[in-house]
Coordinates of C-alpha atoms in Angstrom, one line a residue:
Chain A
X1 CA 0.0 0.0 0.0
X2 CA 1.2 3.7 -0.6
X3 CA 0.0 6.4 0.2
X4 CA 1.4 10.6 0.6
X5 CA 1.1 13.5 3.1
X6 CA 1.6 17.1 1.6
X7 CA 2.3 19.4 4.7
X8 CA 0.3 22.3 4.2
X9 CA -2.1 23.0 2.1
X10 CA -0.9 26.8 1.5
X11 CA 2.2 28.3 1.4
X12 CA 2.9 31.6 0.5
X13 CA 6.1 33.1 -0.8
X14 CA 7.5 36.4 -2.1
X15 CA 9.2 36.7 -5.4
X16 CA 12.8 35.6 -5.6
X17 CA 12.3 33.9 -2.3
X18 CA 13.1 29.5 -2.1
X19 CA 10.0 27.6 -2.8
X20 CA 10.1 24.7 -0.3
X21 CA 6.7 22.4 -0.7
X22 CA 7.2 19.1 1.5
X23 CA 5.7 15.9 0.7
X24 CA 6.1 12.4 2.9
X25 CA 5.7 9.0 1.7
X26 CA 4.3 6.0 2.1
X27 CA 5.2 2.4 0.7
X28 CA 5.5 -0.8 1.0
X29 CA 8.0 -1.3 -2.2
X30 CA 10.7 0.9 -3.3
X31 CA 8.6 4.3 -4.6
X32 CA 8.7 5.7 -7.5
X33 CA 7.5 9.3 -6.7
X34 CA 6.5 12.3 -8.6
X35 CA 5.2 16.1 -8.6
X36 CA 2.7 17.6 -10.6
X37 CA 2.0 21.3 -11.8
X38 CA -2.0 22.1 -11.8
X39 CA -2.3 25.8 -13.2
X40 CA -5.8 27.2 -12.7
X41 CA -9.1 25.5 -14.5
X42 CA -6.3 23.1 -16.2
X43 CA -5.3 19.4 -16.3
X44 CA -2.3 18.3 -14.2
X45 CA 1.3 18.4 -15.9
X46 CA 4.1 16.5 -14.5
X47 CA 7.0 18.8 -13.0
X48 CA 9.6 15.9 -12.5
X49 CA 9.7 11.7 -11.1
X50 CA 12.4 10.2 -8.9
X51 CA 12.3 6.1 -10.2
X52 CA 15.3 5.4 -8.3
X53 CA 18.7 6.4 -10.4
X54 CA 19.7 9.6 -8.8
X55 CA 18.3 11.1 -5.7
X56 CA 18.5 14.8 -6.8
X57 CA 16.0 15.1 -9.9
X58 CA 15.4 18.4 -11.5
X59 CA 12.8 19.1 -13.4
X60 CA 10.9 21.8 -15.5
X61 CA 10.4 25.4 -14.6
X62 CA 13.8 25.1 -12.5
X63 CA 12.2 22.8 -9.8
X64 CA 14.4 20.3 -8.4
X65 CA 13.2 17.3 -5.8
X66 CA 15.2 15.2 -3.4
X67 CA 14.5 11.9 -2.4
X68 CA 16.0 11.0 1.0
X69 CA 15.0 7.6 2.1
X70 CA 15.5 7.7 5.8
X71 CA 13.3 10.3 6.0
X72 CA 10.4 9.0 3.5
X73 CA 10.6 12.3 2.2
X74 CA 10.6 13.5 -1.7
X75 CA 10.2 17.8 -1.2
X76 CA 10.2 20.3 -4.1
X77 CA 12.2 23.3 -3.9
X78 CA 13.0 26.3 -6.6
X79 CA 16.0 28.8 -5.6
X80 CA 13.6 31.8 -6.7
X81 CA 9.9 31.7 -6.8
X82 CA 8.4 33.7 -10.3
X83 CA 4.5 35.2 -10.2
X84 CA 4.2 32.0 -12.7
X85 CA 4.9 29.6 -10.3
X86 CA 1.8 30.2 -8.7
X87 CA -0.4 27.5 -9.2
X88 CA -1.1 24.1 -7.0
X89 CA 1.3 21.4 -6.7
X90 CA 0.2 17.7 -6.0
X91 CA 3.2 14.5 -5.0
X92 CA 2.0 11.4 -6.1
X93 CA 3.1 7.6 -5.5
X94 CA 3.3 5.2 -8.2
X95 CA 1.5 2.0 -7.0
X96 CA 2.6 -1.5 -8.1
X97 CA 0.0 -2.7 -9.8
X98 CA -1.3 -0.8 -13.6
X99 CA 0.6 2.1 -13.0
X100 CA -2.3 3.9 -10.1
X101 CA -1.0 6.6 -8.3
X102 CA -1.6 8.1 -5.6
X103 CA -1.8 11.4 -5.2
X104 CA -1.6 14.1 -1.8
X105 CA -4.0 16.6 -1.1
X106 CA -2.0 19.0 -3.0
X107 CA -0.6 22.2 -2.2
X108 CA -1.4 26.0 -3.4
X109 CA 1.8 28.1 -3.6
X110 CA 0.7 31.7 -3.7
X111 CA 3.3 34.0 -4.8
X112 CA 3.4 37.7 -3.6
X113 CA 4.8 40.2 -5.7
Chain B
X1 CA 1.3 18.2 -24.9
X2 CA -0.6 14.8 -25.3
X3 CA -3.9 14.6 -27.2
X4 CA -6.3 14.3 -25.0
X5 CA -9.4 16.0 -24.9
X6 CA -12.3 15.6 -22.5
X7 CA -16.3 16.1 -23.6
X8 CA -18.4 17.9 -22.4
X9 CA -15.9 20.8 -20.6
X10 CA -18.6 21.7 -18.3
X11 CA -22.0 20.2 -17.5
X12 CA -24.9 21.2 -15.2
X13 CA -27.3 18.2 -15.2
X14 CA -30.3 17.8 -12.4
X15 CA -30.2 14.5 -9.8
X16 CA -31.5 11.4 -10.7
X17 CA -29.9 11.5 -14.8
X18 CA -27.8 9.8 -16.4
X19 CA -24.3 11.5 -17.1
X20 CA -22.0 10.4 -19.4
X21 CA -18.5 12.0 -20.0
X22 CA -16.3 11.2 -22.5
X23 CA -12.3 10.9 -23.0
X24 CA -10.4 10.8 -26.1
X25 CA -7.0 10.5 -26.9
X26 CA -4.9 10.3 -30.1
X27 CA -1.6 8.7 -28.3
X28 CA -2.6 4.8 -28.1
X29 CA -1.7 4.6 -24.8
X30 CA -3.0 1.4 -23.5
X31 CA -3.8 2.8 -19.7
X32 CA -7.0 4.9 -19.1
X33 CA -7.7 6.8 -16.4
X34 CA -10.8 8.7 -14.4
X35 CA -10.3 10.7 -11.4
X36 CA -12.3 12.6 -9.5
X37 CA -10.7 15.9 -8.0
X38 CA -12.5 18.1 -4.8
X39 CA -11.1 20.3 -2.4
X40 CA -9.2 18.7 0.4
X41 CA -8.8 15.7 -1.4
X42 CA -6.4 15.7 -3.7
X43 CA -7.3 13.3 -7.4
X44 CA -9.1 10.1 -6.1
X45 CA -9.1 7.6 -8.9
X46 CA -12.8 5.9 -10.0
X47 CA -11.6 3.6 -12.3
X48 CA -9.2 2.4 -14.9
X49 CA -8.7 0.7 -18.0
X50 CA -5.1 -1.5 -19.4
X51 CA -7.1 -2.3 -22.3
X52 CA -10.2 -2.5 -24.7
X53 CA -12.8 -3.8 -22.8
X54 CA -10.7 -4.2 -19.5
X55 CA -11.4 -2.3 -16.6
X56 CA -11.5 -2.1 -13.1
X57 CA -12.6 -0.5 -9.9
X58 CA -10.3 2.7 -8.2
X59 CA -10.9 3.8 -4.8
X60 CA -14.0 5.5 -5.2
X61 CA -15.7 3.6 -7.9
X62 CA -19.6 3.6 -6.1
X63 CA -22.5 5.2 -8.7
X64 CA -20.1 5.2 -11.3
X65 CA -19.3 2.8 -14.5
X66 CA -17.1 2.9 -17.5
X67 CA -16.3 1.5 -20.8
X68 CA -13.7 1.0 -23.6
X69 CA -14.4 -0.1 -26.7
X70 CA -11.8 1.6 -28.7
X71 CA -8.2 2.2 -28.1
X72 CA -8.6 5.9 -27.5
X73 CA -12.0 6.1 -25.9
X74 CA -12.8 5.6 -22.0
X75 CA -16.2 6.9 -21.1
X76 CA -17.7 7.1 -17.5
X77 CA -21.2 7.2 -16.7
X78 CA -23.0 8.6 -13.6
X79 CA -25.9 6.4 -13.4
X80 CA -28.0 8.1 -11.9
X81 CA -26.9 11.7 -11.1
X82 CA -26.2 12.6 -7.3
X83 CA -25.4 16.2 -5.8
X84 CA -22.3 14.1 -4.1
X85 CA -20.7 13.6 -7.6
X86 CA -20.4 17.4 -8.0
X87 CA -16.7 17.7 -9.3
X88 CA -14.1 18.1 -11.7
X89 CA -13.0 15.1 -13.3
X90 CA -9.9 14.1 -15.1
X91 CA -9.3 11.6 -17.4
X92 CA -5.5 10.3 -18.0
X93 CA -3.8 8.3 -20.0
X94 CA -0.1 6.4 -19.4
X95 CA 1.8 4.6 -22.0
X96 CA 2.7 1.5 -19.4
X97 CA 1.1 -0.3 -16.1
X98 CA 4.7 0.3 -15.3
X99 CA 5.7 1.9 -11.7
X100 CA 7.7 4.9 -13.5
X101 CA 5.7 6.1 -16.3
X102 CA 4.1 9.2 -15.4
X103 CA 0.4 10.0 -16.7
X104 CA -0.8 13.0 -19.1
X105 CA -3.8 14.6 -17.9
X106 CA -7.2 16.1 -20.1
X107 CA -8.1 19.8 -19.3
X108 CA -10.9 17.9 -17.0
X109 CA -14.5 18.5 -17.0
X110 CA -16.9 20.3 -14.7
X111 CA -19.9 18.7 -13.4
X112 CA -22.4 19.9 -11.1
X113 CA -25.4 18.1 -10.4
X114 CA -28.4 20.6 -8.9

C-alpha cells in the first residue's frame, strides 16, 4: 500500500524567495515518486519523477526534488519563486499494480509580488 | 502536450440522470484513467482501464461505471446523477502499467449536479 502526506495546504512566498513544498511518503515497495503542476481550471502536468537512479531530480520550470529515504521524504524546492509559479502542486506515489498513483491533497503556492 | 481532450468541458445536469463524460485521446496509450478531484482531497481515482474492454474498480468507484471499446476512448457514466458527484473530473492516460511512467492529464471536465 502507498500512500502521501503534503504538509500544508498553503504556502505563501514572495518573489525571488526558495520555494520549499514538503511531501512524505508512504510504501511498502521501493517508490517511485512524482510532482505535478496544476495551473488554474487546467489538467495536471508532470513537474519531475524520482524512479530510483539519482536522488537529486530536477525538473521543468527550474524545480528540483530530493529523495532522502531515511526520512520518506521526496520535497520540491525552486532557488527563486516567479508570479508563474503560482499554481497548486500535488506529490504522487506510483503503486505496483497498472501504473495507479496516488496522489496528496495537494498544495497551493501563492506567490506575492 | 498529449492529445487528450475531454467532452463535455462543463456540464450542469439535475439529480436522478444519467451522465455520461467522454475521454479521447490520439496517443494509443493502453492505460486509461478517471479521477475525480475536490477540495481537500487531492485526485481520487474511479476507475481504470489497461485495455479495450478491461477495466477495473479505483478507490472510489460507487455510482459510477465505464467503458472501452476503442483504443482511444474511456467513457464514464453517472448512473443516476447525485449532488455528491459534484466535481471536476480528469481523465489520463499512461503509456505503461509500469511503476515509473508518469500520466498525461485532459483539461478535466466540470460537473455539477443541482
Amino acid at each position: 500500500a502507498q500512500s502521501v502526506t503534503q504538509l500544508g495546504s498553503h504556502v505563501s512566498v514572495s518573489e525571488g524567495a526558495l520555494v520549499l513544498l514538503r511531501c512524505n511518503y508512504s510504501s511498502s515497495v521501493p517508490p517511485y515518486l512524482f510532482w505535478y503542476v496544476q495551473y488554474p481550471n487546467q489538467g495536471l502536468q508532470l513537474l519531475l519523477k524520482y524512479t530510483s537512479a539519482a536522488t537529486l531530480v530536477k525538473g521543468i520550470n527550474g524545480f528540483e526534488a530530493e529523495f532522502k529515504k531515511s526520512e520518506t521524504s521526496f520535497h520540491l524546492t525552486k532557488p527563486s519563486a516567479h508570479m508563474s509559479d503560482a499554481a497548486e502542486y500535488f506529490c504522487a506515489v506510483s503503486g505496483s499494480n497498472a501504473g495507479k498513483s496516488t496522489f496528496g491533497d495537494g498544495t497551493t503556492l501563492t506567490v506575492k509580488p | 502536450d498529449a492529445g487528450i481532450t475531454q467532452s463535455p468541458r462543463h456540464k450542469v445536469t439535475e439529480t436522478g440522470t444519467p451522465v455520461t463524460l467522454r475521454c479521447h485521446q490520439t496517443e494509443n496509450h493502453r492505460y486509461m484513467y478517471w479521477y475525480r478531484q475536490d477540495p481537500g482531497h487531492g485526485l481520487r481515482l474511479i476507475h481504470y482501464s489497461y485495455g479495450v474492454k478491461d477495466t477495473d474498480k479505483g478507490e472510489v468507484s460507487d455510482g459510477y461505471s465505464v467503458s472501452r471499446s476503442k483504443t482511444e476512448d474511456f467513457l464514464l457514466t453517472l448512473e443516476s446523477a447525485t449532488s455528491s458527484q459534484t466535481s471536476v473530473y480528469f481523465c489520463a492516460i499512461s503509456e505503461s502499467g509500469g511503476r515509473g511512467y508518469e500520466q498525461y492529464f485532459g483539461p478535466g471536465t466540470r460537473l455539477t449536479v443541482t
